[in-house]
C-alpha positions as a printed Julia matrix, in Angstrom:
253×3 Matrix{Float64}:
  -8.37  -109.65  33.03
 -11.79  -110.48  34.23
 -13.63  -113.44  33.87
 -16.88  -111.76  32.87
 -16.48  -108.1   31.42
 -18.29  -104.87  32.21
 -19.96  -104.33  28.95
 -21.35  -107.48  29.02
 -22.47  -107.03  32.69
 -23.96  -103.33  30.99
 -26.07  -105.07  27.78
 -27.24  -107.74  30.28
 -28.74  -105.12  33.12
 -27.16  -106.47  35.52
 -26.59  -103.04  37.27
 -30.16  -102.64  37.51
 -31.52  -102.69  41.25
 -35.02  -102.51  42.7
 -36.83   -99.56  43.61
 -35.6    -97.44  46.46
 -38.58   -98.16  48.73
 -37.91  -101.77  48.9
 -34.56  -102.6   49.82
 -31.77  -103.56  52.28
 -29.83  -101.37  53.54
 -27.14  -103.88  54.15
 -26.79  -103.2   50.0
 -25.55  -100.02  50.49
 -22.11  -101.08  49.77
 -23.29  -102.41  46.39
 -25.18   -99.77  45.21
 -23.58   -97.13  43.45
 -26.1    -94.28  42.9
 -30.01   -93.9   42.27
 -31.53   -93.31  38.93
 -35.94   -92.35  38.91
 -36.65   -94.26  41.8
 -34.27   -97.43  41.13
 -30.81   -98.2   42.67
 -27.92   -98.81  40.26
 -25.59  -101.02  41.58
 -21.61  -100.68  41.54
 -20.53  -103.27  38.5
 -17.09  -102.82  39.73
 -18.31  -104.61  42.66
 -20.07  -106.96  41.05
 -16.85  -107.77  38.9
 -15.04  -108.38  41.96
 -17.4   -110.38  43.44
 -17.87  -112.7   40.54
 -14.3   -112.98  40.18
 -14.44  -113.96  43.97
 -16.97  -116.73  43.45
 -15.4   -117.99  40.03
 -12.66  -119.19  42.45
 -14.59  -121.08  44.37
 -16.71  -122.62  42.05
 -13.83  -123.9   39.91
 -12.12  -125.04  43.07
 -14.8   -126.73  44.28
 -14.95  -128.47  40.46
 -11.34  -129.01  40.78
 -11.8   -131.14  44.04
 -14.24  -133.25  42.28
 -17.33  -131.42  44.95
 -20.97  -131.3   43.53
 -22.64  -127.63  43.45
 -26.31  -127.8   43.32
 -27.92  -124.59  40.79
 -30.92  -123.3   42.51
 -34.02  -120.87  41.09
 -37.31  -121.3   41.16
 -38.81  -118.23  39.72
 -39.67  -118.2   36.24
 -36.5   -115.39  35.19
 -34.36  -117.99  36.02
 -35.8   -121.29  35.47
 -34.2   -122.07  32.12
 -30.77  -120.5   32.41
 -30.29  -122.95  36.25
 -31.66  -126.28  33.77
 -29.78  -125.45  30.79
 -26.07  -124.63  32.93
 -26.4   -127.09  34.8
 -26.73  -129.68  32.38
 -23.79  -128.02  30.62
 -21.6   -128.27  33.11
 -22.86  -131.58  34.18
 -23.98  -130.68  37.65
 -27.4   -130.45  39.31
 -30.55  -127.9   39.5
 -34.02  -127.04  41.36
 -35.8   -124.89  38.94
 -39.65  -125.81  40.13
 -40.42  -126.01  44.16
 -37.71  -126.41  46.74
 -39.29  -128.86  48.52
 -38.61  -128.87  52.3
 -35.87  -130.77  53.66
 -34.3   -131.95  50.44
 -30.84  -131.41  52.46
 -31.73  -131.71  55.7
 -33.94  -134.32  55.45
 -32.2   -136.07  51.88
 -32.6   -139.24  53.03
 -36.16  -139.25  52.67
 -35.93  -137.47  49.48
 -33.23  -139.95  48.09
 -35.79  -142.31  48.71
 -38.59  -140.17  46.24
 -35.43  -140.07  43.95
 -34.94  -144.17  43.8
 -38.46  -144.44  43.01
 -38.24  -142.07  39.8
 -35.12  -143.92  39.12
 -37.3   -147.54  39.37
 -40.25  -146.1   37.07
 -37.96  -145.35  34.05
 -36.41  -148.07  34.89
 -39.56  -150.03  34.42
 -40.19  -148.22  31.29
 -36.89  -149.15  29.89
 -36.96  -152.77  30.27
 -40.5   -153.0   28.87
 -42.6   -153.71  32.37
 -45.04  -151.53  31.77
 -46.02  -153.1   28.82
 -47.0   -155.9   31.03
 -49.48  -153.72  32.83
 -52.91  -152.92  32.47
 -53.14  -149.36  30.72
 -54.94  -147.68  33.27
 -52.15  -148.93  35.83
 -49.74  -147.44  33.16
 -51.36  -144.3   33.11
 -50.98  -143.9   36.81
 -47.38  -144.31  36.73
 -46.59  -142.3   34.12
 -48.56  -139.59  36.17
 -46.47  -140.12  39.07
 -43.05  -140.27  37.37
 -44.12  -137.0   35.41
 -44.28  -135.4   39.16
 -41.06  -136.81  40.16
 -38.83  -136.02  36.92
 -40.84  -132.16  37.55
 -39.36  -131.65  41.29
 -36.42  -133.94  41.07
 -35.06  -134.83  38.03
 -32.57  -132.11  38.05
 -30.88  -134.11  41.1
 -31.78  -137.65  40.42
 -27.99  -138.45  39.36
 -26.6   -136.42  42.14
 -24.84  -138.53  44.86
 -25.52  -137.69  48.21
 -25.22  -133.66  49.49
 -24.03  -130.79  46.91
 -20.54  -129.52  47.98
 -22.3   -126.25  47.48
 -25.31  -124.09  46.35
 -25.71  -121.44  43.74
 -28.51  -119.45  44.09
 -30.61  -116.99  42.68
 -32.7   -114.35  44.28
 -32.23  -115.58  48.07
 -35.72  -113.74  49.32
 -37.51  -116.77  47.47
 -35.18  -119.27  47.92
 -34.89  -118.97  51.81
 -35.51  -121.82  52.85
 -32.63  -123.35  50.39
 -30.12  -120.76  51.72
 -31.8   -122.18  55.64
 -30.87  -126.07  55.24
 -27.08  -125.14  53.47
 -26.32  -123.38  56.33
 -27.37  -125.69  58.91
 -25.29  -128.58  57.29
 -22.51  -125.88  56.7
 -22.91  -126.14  52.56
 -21.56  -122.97  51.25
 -24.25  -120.51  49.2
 -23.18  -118.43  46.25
 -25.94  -116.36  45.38
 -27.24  -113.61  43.06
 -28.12  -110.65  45.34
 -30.69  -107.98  44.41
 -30.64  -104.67  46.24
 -33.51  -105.86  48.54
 -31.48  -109.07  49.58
 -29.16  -109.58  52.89
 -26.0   -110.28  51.43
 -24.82  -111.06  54.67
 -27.03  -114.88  53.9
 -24.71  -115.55  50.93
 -21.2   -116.8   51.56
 -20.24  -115.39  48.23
 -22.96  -112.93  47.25
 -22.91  -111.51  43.55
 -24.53  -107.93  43.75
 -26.72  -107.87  40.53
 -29.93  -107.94  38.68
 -32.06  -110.98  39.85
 -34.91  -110.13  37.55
 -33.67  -109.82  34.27
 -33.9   -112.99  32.4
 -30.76  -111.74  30.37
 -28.58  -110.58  33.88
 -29.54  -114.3   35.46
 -28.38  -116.36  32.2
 -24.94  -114.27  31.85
 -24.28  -114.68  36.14
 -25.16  -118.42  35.89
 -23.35  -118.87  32.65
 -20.19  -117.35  34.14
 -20.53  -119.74  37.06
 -20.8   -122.32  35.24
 -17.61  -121.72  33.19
 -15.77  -121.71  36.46
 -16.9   -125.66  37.2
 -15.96  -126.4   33.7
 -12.8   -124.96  34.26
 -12.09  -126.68  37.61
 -12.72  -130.37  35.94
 -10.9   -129.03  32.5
  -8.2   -127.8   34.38
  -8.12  -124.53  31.54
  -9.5   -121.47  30.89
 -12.29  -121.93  29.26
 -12.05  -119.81  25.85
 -14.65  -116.77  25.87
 -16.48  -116.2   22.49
 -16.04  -112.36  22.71
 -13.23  -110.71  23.49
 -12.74  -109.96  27.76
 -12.72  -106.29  28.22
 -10.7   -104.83  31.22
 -12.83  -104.03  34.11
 -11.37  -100.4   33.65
 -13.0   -100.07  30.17
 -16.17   -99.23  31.31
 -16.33   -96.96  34.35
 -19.74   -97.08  36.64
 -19.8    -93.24  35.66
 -20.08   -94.59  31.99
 -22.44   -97.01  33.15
 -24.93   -94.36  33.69
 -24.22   -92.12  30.89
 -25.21   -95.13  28.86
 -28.19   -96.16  30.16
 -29.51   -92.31  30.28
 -29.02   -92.04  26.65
C-alpha cells in the first residue's frame, strides 16, 4: 500500500511537466513520455519517491528533529503555511532571506525582536506610548511576523528542509547543504534532481499537485510524533491501479 495513491496523484496533475524546450535532462529518468509539447512524468516514480521521503520525514519526526517547509512562489504559499502549522513545524512562504541558516544567529536576533514587540503588546506597553511611536512598531512587527513568523518558535537549525520548486528556492537548497541539512524537494522537469537529497518528481505549478505533495509530507511528521498511521480520508489505491499508460489515456480524453 502506498502512502499517497495514483489517482489522487492523477486528479491533482501532478504528472504534469514543463514544456519540452525548457528542461533538464537530468529528468529524463522521471519523465515518462511527451504529450503537445509538455513532458508527462512517470507517477510510478513519483510514488516511489514519495514513499522514499515519507520515511524520512516521519523518522526525522520520530527523533524529535525540526523540518523547515519552504516555498515562496505564490502556487505554494498557502499549502507550506497551512501544513506546517498542522503538523506543528515551521515555514518560509514570502522571501528567503539570505543567510537565515548560515548566518541564523543574526536572524535569531531579528526573531527575538518580533518576539519582544508582541511581547510589548501583550503586557500593555504600548499603551504607554505615544501613538505615532505605536504606529511605528506595529509597522515594524508587521515586517517581521511577514518574513519570520513562520520560524519565530523554531529552536535553533531545522533537522531538515522541504522544498518546493528548487530553481527559486536556490539559495535555500545552497545554505542546507553547506551545514549538511538534508533537502526534500518537489522537482519539476526543468529542476536538477541531483540538488535534492530526496527529490519528488512532480508538478511544481499546480496549486492542487503542491497542496496534495506537502500534505502527504506532512502526514509523515505527524506520524513520526504519533507513532501511527495516520488514517487517510479516502480509501489508498494500489500503485498498480492506475498504470502511467492509463495515466495518459485519461488525460487525452
Amino acid at each position: 500500500m502506498s502512502v499517497v495513491s495514483m489517482k489522487n496523484l492523477l486528479e491533482a496533475g501532478v504528472h504534469f511537466g514543463h514544456q519540452t524546450r525548457r528542461w533538464n535532462p537530468k529528468m529524463a529518468k522521471f519523465i515518462f513520455t511527451e504529450r503537445n509539447g509538455i513532458y508527462i512524468i512517470d507517477l510510478q516514480k513519483t510514488v516511489k519517491k514519495i514513499e522514499e521521503a515519507y520515511d524520512f520525514m516521519r523518522e526525522v519526526s520520530a527523533e524529535g528533529g525540526q523540518v523547515l517547509f519552504v516555498g515562496t512562489k505564490k502556487q505554494a504559499q498557502e499549502a507550506i503555511e497551512s501544513e506546517a502549522k498542522r503538523c506543528n513545524m515551521f515555514y518560509i512562504n514570502q522571501r528567503w532571506l539570505g543567510g537565515l541558516l548560515t548566518n541564523h544567529k543574526t536572524i535569531t536576533k531579528r526573531i527575538d525582536r518580533l518576539n519582544e514587540l508582541n511581547q510589548m503588546e501583550e503586557d500593555g506597553t504600548f499603551e504607554l506610548l505615544p501613538k505615532k511611536e505605536v504606529s511605528g512598531l506595529l509597522n515594524e512587527r508587521e515586517k517581521l511576523e511577514k518574513f519570520l513568523g513562520g520560524i519565530k518558535n523554531m529552536n535553533g537549525l531545522p533537522d531538515a528542509i522541504f522544498v518546493v520548486d528548487p530553481k527559486k528556492e536556490n539559495i535555500a537548497i545552497k545554505e542546507a547543504h553547506i551545514l549538511g541539512i538534508p533537502v526534500v524537494g518537489i522537482v519539476d522537469t526543468n529542476c536538477d534532481p541531483d540538488e535534492i537529497d530526496f527529490p519528488i518528481p512532480g508538478n511544481d505549478d499546480a496549486i492542487r499537485a503542491v497542496k496534495l505533495i506537502t500534505e502527504t509530507m506532512a502526514n509523515a511528521i505527524l506520524e513520526g510524533k504519533q507513532g501511527n498511521q495516520i488514517e487517510d480520508t479516502e480509501p489508498v489505491v494500489e500503485t498498480e491501479v492506475v498504470t502511467v499508460e492509463e495515466t495518459i489515456e485519461i488525460t487525452e480524453e
